[in-house]
Short mmCIF file of C-alpha atoms in Angstrom, two decimals:
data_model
loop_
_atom_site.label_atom_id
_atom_site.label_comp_id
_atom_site.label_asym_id
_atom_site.label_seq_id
_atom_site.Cartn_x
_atom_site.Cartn_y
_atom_site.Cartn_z
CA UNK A 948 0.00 0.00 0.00
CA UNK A 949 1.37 3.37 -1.35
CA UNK A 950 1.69 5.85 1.98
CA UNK A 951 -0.11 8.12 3.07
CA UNK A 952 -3.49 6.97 1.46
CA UNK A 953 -7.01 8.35 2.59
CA UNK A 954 -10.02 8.83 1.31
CA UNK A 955 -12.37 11.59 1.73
CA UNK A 956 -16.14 11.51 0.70
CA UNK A 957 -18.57 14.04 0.80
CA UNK A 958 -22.22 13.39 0.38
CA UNK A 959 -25.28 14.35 1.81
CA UNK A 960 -26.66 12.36 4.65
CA UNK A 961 -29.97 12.54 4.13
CA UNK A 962 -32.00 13.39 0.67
CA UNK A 963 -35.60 13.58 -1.07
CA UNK A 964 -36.08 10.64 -3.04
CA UNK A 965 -35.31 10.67 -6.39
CA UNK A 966 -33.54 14.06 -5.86
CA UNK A 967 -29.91 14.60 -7.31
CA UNK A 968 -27.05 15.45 -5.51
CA UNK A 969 -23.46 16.04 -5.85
CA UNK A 970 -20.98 13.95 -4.26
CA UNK A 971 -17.43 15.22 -3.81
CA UNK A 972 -14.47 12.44 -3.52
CA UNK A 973 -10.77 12.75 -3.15
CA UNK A 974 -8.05 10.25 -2.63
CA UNK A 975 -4.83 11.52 -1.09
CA UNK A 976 -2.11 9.67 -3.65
CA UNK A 977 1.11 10.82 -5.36
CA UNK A 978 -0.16 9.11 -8.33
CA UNK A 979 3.41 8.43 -9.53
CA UNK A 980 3.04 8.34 -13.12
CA UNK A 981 6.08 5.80 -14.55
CA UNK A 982 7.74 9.00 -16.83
CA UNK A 983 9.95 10.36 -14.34
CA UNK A 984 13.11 9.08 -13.52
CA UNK A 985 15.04 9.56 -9.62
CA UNK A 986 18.12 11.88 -9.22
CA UNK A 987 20.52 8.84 -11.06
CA UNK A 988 18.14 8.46 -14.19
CA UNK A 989 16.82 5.09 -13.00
CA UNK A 990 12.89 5.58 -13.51
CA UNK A 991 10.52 5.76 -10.94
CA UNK A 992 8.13 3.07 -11.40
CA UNK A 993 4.35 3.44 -12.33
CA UNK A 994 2.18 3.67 -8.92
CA UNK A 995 -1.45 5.22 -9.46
CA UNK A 996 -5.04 4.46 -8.63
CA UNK A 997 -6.01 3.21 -12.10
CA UNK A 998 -10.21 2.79 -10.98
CA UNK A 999 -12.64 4.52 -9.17
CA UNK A 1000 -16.17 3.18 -8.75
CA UNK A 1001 -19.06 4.36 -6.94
CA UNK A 1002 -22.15 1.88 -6.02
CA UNK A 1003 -25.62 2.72 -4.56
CA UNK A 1004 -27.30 -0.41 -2.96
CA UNK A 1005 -25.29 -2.59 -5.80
CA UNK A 1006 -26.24 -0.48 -8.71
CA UNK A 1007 -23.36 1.20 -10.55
CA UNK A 1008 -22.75 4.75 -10.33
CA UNK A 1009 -20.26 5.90 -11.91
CA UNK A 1010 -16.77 3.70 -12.76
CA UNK A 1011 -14.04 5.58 -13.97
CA UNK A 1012 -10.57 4.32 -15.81
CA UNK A 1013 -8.03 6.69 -15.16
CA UNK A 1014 -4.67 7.07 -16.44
CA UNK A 1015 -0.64 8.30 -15.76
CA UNK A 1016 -1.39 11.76 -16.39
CA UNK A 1017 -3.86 12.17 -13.52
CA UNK A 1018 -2.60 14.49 -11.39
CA UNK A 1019 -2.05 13.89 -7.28
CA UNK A 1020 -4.32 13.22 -5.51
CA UNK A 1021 -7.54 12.62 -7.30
CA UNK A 1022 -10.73 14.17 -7.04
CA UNK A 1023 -14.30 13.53 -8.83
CA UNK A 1024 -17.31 15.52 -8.79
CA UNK A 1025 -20.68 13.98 -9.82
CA UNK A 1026 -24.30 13.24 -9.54
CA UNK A 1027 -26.49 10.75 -8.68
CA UNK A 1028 -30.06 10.11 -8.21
CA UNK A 1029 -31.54 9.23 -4.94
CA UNK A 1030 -34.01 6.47 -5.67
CA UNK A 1031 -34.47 5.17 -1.89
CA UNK A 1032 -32.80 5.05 1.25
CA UNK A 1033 -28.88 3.23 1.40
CA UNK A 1034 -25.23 3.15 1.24
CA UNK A 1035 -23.12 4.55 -0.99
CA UNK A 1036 -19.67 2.61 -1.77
CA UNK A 1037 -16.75 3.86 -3.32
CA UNK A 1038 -13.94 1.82 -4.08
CA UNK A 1039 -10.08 3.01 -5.59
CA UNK A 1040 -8.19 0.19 -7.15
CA UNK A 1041 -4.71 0.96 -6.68
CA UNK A 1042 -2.25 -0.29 -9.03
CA UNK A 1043 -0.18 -2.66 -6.31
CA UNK A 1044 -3.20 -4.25 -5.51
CA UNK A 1045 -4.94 -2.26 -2.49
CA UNK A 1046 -8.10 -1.55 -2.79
CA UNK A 1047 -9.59 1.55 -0.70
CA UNK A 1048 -13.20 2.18 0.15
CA UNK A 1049 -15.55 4.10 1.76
CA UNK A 1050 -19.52 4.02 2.84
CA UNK A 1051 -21.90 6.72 3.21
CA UNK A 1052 -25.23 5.85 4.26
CA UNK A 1053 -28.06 8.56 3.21
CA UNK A 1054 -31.03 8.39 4.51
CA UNK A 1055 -34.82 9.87 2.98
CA UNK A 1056 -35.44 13.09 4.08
CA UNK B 961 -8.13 49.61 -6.38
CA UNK B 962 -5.21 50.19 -8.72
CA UNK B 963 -5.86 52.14 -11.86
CA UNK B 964 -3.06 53.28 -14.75
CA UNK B 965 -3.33 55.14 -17.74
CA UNK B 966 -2.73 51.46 -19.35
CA UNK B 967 -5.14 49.87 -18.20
CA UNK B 968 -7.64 52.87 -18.06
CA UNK B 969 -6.58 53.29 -22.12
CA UNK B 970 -7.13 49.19 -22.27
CA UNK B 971 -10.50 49.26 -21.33
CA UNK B 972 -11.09 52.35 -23.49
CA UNK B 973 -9.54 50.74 -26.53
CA UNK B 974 -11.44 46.78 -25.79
CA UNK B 975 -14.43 48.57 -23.92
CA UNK B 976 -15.20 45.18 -22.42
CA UNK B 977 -13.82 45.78 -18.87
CA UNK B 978 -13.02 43.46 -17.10
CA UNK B 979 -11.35 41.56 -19.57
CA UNK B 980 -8.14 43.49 -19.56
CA UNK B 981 -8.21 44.59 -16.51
CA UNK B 982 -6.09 42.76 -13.57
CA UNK B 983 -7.59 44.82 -11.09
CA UNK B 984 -8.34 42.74 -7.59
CA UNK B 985 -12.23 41.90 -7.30
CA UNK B 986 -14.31 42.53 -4.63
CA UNK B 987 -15.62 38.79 -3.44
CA UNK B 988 -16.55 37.57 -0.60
CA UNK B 989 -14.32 34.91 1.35
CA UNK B 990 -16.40 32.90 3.42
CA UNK B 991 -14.72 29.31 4.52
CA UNK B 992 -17.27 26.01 5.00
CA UNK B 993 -19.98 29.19 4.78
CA UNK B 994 -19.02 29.69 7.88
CA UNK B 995 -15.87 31.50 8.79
CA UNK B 996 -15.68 35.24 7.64
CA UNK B 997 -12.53 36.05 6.81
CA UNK B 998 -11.58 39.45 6.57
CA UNK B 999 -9.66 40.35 3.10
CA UNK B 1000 -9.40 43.79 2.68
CA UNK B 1001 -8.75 46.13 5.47
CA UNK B 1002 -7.52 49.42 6.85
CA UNK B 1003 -3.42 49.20 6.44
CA UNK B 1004 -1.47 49.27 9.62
CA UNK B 1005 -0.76 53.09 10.77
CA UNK B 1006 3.65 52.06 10.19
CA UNK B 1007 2.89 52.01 6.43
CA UNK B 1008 2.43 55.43 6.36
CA UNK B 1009 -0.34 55.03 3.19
CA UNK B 1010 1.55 53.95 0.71
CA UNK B 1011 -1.32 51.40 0.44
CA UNK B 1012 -4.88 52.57 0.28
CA UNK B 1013 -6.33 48.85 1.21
CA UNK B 1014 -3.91 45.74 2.38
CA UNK B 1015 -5.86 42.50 0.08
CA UNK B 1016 -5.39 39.31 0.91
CA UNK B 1017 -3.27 37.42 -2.21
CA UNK B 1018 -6.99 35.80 -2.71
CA UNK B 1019 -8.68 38.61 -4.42
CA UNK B 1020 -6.05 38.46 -7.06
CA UNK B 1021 -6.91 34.66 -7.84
CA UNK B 1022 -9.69 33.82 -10.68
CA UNK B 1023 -13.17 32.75 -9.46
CA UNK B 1024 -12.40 29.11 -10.15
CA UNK B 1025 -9.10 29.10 -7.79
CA UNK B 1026 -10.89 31.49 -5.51
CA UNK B 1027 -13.87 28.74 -5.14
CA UNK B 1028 -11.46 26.08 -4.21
CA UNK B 1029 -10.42 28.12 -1.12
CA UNK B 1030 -14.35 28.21 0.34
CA UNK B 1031 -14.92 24.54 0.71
CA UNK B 1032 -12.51 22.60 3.02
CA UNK B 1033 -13.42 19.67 0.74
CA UNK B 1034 -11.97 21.51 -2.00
CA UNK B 1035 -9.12 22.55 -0.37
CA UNK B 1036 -6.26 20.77 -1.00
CA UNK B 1037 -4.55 22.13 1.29
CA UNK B 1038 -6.61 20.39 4.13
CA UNK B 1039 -5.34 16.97 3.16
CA UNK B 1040 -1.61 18.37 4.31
CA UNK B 1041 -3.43 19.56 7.30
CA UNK B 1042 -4.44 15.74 8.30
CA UNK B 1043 -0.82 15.13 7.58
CA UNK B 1044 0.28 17.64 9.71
CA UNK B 1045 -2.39 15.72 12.33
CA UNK B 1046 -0.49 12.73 11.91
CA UNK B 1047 3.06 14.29 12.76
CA UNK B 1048 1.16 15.85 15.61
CA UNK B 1049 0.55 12.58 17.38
CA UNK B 1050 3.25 10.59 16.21
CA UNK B 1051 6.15 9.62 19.17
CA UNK B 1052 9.53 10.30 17.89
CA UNK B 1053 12.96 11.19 19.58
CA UNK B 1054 14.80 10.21 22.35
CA UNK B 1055 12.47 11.77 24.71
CA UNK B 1056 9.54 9.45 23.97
CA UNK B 1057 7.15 12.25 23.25
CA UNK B 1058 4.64 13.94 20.30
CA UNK B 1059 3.64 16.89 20.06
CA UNK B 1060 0.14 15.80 21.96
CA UNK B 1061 2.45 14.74 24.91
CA UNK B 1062 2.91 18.61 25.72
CA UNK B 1063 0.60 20.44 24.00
CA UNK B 1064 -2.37 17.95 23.90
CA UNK B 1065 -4.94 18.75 21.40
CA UNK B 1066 -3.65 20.76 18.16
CA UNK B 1067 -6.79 23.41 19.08
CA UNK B 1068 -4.14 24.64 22.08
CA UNK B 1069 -2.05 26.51 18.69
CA UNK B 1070 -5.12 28.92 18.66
CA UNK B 1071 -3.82 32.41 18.05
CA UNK B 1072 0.03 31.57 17.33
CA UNK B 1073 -0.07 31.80 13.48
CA UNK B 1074 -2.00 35.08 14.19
CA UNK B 1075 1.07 36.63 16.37
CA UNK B 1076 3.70 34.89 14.49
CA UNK B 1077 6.98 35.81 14.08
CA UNK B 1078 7.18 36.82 17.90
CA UNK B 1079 10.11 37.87 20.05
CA UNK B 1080 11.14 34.94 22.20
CA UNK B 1081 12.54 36.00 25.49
CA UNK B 1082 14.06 33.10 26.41
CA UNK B 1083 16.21 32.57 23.26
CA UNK B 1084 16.52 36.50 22.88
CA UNK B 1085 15.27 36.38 19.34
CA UNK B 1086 12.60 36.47 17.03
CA UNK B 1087 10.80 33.41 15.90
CA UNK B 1088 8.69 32.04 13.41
CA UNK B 1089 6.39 29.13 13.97
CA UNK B 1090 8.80 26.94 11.94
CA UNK B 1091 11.83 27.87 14.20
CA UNK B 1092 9.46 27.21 17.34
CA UNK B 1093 8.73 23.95 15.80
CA UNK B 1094 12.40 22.90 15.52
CA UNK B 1095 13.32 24.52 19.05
CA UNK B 1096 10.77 22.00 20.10
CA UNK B 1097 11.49 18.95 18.49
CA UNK B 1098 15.06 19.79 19.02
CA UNK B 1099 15.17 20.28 22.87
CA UNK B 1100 11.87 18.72 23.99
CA UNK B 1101 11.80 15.97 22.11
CA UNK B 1102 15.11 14.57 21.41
CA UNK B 1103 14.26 14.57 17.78
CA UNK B 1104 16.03 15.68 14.58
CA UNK B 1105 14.38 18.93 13.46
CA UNK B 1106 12.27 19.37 10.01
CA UNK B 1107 14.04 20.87 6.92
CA UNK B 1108 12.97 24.58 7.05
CA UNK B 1109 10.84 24.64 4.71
CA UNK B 1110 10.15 20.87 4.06
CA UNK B 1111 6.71 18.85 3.25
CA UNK B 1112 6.61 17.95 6.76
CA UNK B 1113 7.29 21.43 8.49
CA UNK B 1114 4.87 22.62 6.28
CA UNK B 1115 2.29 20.28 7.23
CA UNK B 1116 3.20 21.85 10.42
CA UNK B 1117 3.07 25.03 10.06
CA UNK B 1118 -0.78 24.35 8.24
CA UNK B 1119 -2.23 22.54 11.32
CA UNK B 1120 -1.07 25.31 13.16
CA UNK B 1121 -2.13 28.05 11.19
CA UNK B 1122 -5.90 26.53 10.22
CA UNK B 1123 -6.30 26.56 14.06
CA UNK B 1124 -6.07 30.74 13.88
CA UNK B 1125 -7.94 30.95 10.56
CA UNK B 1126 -10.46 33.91 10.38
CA UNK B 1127 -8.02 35.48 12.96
CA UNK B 1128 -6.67 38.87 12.35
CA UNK B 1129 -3.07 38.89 11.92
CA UNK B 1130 -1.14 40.77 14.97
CA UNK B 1131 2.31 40.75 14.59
CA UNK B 1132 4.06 42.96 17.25
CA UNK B 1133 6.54 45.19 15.74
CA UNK B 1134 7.99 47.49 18.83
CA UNK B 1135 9.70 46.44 21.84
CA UNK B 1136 12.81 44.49 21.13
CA UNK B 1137 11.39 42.49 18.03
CA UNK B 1138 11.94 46.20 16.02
CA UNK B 1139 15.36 46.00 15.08
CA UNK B 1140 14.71 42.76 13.14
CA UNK B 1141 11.62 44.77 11.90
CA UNK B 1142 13.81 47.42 10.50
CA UNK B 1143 16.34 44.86 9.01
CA UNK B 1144 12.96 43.22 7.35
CA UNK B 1145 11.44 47.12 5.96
CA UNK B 1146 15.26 47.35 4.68
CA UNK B 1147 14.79 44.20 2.62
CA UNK B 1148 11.24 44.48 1.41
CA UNK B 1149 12.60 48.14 -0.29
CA UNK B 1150 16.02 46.17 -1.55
CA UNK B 1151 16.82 46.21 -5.19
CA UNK B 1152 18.39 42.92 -6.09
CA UNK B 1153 19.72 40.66 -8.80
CA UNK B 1154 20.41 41.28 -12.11
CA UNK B 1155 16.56 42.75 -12.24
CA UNK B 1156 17.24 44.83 -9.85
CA UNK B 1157 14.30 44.20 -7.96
CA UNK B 1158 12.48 45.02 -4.85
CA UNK B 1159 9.86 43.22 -3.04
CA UNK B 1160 8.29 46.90 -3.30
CA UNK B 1161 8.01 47.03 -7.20
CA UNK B 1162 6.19 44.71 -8.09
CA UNK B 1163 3.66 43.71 -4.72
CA UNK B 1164 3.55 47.82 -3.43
CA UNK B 1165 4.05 49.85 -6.97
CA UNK B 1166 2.57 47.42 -9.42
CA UNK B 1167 -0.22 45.17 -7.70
CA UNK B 1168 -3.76 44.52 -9.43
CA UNK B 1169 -0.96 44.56 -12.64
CA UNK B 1170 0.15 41.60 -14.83
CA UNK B 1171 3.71 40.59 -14.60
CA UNK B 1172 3.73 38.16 -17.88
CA UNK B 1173 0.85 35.79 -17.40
CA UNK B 1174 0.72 36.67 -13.71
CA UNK B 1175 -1.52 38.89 -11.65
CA UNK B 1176 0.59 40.72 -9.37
CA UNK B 1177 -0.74 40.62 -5.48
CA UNK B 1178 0.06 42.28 -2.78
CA UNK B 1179 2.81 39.70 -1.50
CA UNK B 1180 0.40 39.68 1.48
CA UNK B 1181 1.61 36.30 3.77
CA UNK B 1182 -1.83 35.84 5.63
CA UNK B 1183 -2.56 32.94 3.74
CA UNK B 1184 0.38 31.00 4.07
CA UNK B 1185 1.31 27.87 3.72
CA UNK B 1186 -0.22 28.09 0.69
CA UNK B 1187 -0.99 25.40 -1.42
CA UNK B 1188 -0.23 26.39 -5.34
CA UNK B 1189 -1.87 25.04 -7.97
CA UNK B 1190 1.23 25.05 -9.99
CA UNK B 1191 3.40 22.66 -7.84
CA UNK B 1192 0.45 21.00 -6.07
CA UNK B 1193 1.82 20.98 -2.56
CA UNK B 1194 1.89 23.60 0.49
CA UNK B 1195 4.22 26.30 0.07
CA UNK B 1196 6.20 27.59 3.17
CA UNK B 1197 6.94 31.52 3.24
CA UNK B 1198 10.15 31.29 3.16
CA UNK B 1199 9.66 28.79 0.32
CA UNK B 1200 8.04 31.57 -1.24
CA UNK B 1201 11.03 34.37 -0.54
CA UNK B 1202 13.18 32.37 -1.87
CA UNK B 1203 11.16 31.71 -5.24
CA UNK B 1204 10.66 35.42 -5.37
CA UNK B 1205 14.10 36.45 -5.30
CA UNK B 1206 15.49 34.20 -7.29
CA UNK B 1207 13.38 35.59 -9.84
CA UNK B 1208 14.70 39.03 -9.34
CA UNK B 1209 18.03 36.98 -10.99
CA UNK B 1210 19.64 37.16 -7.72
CA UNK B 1211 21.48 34.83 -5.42
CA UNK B 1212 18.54 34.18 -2.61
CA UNK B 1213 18.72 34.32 1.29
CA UNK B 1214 18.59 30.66 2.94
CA UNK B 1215 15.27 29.55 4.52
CA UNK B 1216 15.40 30.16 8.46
CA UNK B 1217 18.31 32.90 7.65
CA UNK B 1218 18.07 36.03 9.42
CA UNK B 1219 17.40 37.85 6.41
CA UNK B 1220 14.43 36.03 5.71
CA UNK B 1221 13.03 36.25 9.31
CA UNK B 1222 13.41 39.99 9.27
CA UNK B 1223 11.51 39.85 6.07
CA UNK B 1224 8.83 37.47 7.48
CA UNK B 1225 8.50 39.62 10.40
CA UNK B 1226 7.96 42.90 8.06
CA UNK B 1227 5.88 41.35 5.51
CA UNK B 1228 3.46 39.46 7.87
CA UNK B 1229 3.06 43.47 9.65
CA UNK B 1230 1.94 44.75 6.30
CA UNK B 1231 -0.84 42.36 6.61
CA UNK B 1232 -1.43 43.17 10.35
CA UNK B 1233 -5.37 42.96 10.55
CA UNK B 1234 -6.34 40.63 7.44
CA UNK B 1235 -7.54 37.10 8.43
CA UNK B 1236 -4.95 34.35 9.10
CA UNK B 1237 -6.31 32.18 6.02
CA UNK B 1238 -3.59 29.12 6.57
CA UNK B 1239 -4.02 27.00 4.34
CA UNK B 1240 -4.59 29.32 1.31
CA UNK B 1241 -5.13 28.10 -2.36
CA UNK B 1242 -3.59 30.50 -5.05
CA UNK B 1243 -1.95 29.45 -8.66
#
């Protein structure tokens, strides 16, 4: 597990059903990108969260492929409807294998 | 407000203003839509008017880097803050103790990025967080100290500072700390490298102006560390000296030199009463 990993989520806790909200994620990660080389020109090898998925009661939100030239730290910005009351999983696939995610339960309003 | 005959015959010329013009806008910065800060103000009575307003580097910034600034969530800044959490708690040195040993919860810093750089009796100097930070390690801990104006001091220096944010800045510049304050005002009106220079030309004679691509601020230090856009990670004051004179084409001061202390000390009293805004977000 790359260092200094965390997840952040930020989503409503409660909302009308069928409303749409925005949910705010970031992923604290250098996101190394395999093009750069050290200070004796050996290069640095590829280490990046290469998928980001978001679930809501086991449907499929969003799920997102990302590449090298992601910068640091990722962040995504989206919407989803609200059909019902539930949890909210995101998961970041990280290229040595962790696997990172979070719940948010919202609840009807 | 800063107005020239350029940019006054600019707008003539494109009448769409606003579009030319680099003049500082007048937002609003409220944090979480919660904390006020305060961005413009009346400038302290030992700069003698030579600026109508002191401005916070954040009214320079476009709407979009402005925005980023108003949401923790979108400040990337806070993530080097939870870092900075991290270091807080974590044991090191020969001493067996964190920062939480002493100073328990980080919410004891309240008010020290708002008075800092201070005189320091004891030591019979002035000092800036970062030096306080060392001292501590240092002698308290049993620890080696941070680089001056490394990823981890400036992790620091950001839980300290977001622990005074929406605090007016308060440096005191009379007593014994004054000499230093002189050195700094000495500095800050310094031509230097090939340039030829002063802090004073571009953020004091040419601010709300574009130097190149850049909008020129006021050099204002209330927001610091500050994490740029540009290079994606919190930037330390002296971090920022340093990039600033180098671009004058001159050999710079070191980090944690006097030089750069004195400046500190002076350039954090031009900003005496705008809101500590630790961490900032600017370009």
């Amino acid at each position: 597990m790359a260092s200094g990993v965390r997840p952040r989520v930020k989503a409503p806790r409660s909302a009308e059903a069928g409303e749409v909200v925005t949910i705010k994620t970031l992923i604290s990660h250098k996101m190394e990108s395999g093009q750069r080389k050290d200070s004796d020109g050996n290069v640095i090898p590829r280490s990046i969260i290469h998928r980001f998925t978001c679930d809501f009661n086991g449907t499929n939100v969003i799920d997102v492929k990302m590449e090298p030239a992601i910068s640091t730290n990722p962040y995504f910005e989206f919407e989803a409807k609200i059909p019902e009351a539930g949890d909210m999983v995101f998961t970041w696939h990280d290229d040595d294998g962790s696997v990172y995610t979070e719940t948010k339960s919202v609840a009807m309003a | 407000m800063k107005f020239n005959a350029m940019t006054a015959m600019a707008a003539v010329l494109f009448s769409v203003p606003g579009l030319v013009s680099a003049d500082p806008d007048d937002d609003t910065l409220v944090v979480n839509g919660e904390i006020e800060m305060t961005t413009k103000a009346e400038p302290p009575a030992h700069l003698d008017g030579v600026l109508p307003t002191i401005m916070s580097g954040w009214h320079f910034r476009a709407d979009e880097t402005q925005a980023l600034q108003m949401d923790d969530f979108d400040n990337s800044g806070m993530i080097f803050v939870d870092e900075g959490r991290a270091q807080w708690n974590k044991v090191e040195g020969s001493e067996g103790k964190s920062c939480a040993t002493c100073h328990e919860d980080p919410s004891s810093m309240k008010g020290v990025r708002a008075t800092y750089p201070k005189w320091d009796e004891t030591a019979g100097e002035v000092q800036t967080v970062a030096m306080q930070v060392n001292d501590c390690r240092e002698n308290n801990m049993g620890a080696d100290p941070y680089g001056y104006t490394s990823g981890q001091m400036a992790n620091m220096e950001a839980l300290i500072a977001v622990q005074s944010r929406g605090m007016p800045v308060d440096v005191a510049i009379d007593g014994p700390a004054r000499d230093m304050w002189e050195a700094g005002k000495e500095l800050y009106y310094t031509r230097t490298g090939q340039l030829e220079l002063s802090c004073a030309n571009c953020h004091e004679d040419n601010y709300g102006n574009m130097i190149r691509a850049d909008h020129l601020s006021q050099g204002q230090i209330n927001g610091f560390p500050t994490y740029r856009l540009k290079n994606a990670k919190l930037n330390t004051v002296h971090a920022r000296f340093k990039g600033c004179v180098r671009d004058t084409r001159a050999e710079t001061f070191k980090p944690g030199s006097d030089d750069f202390v004195a400046l500190e000390l002076y350039v954090a009293s031009r900003g005496n009463g705008l809101s500590v805004e630790g961490p900032s977000v600017r370009n």
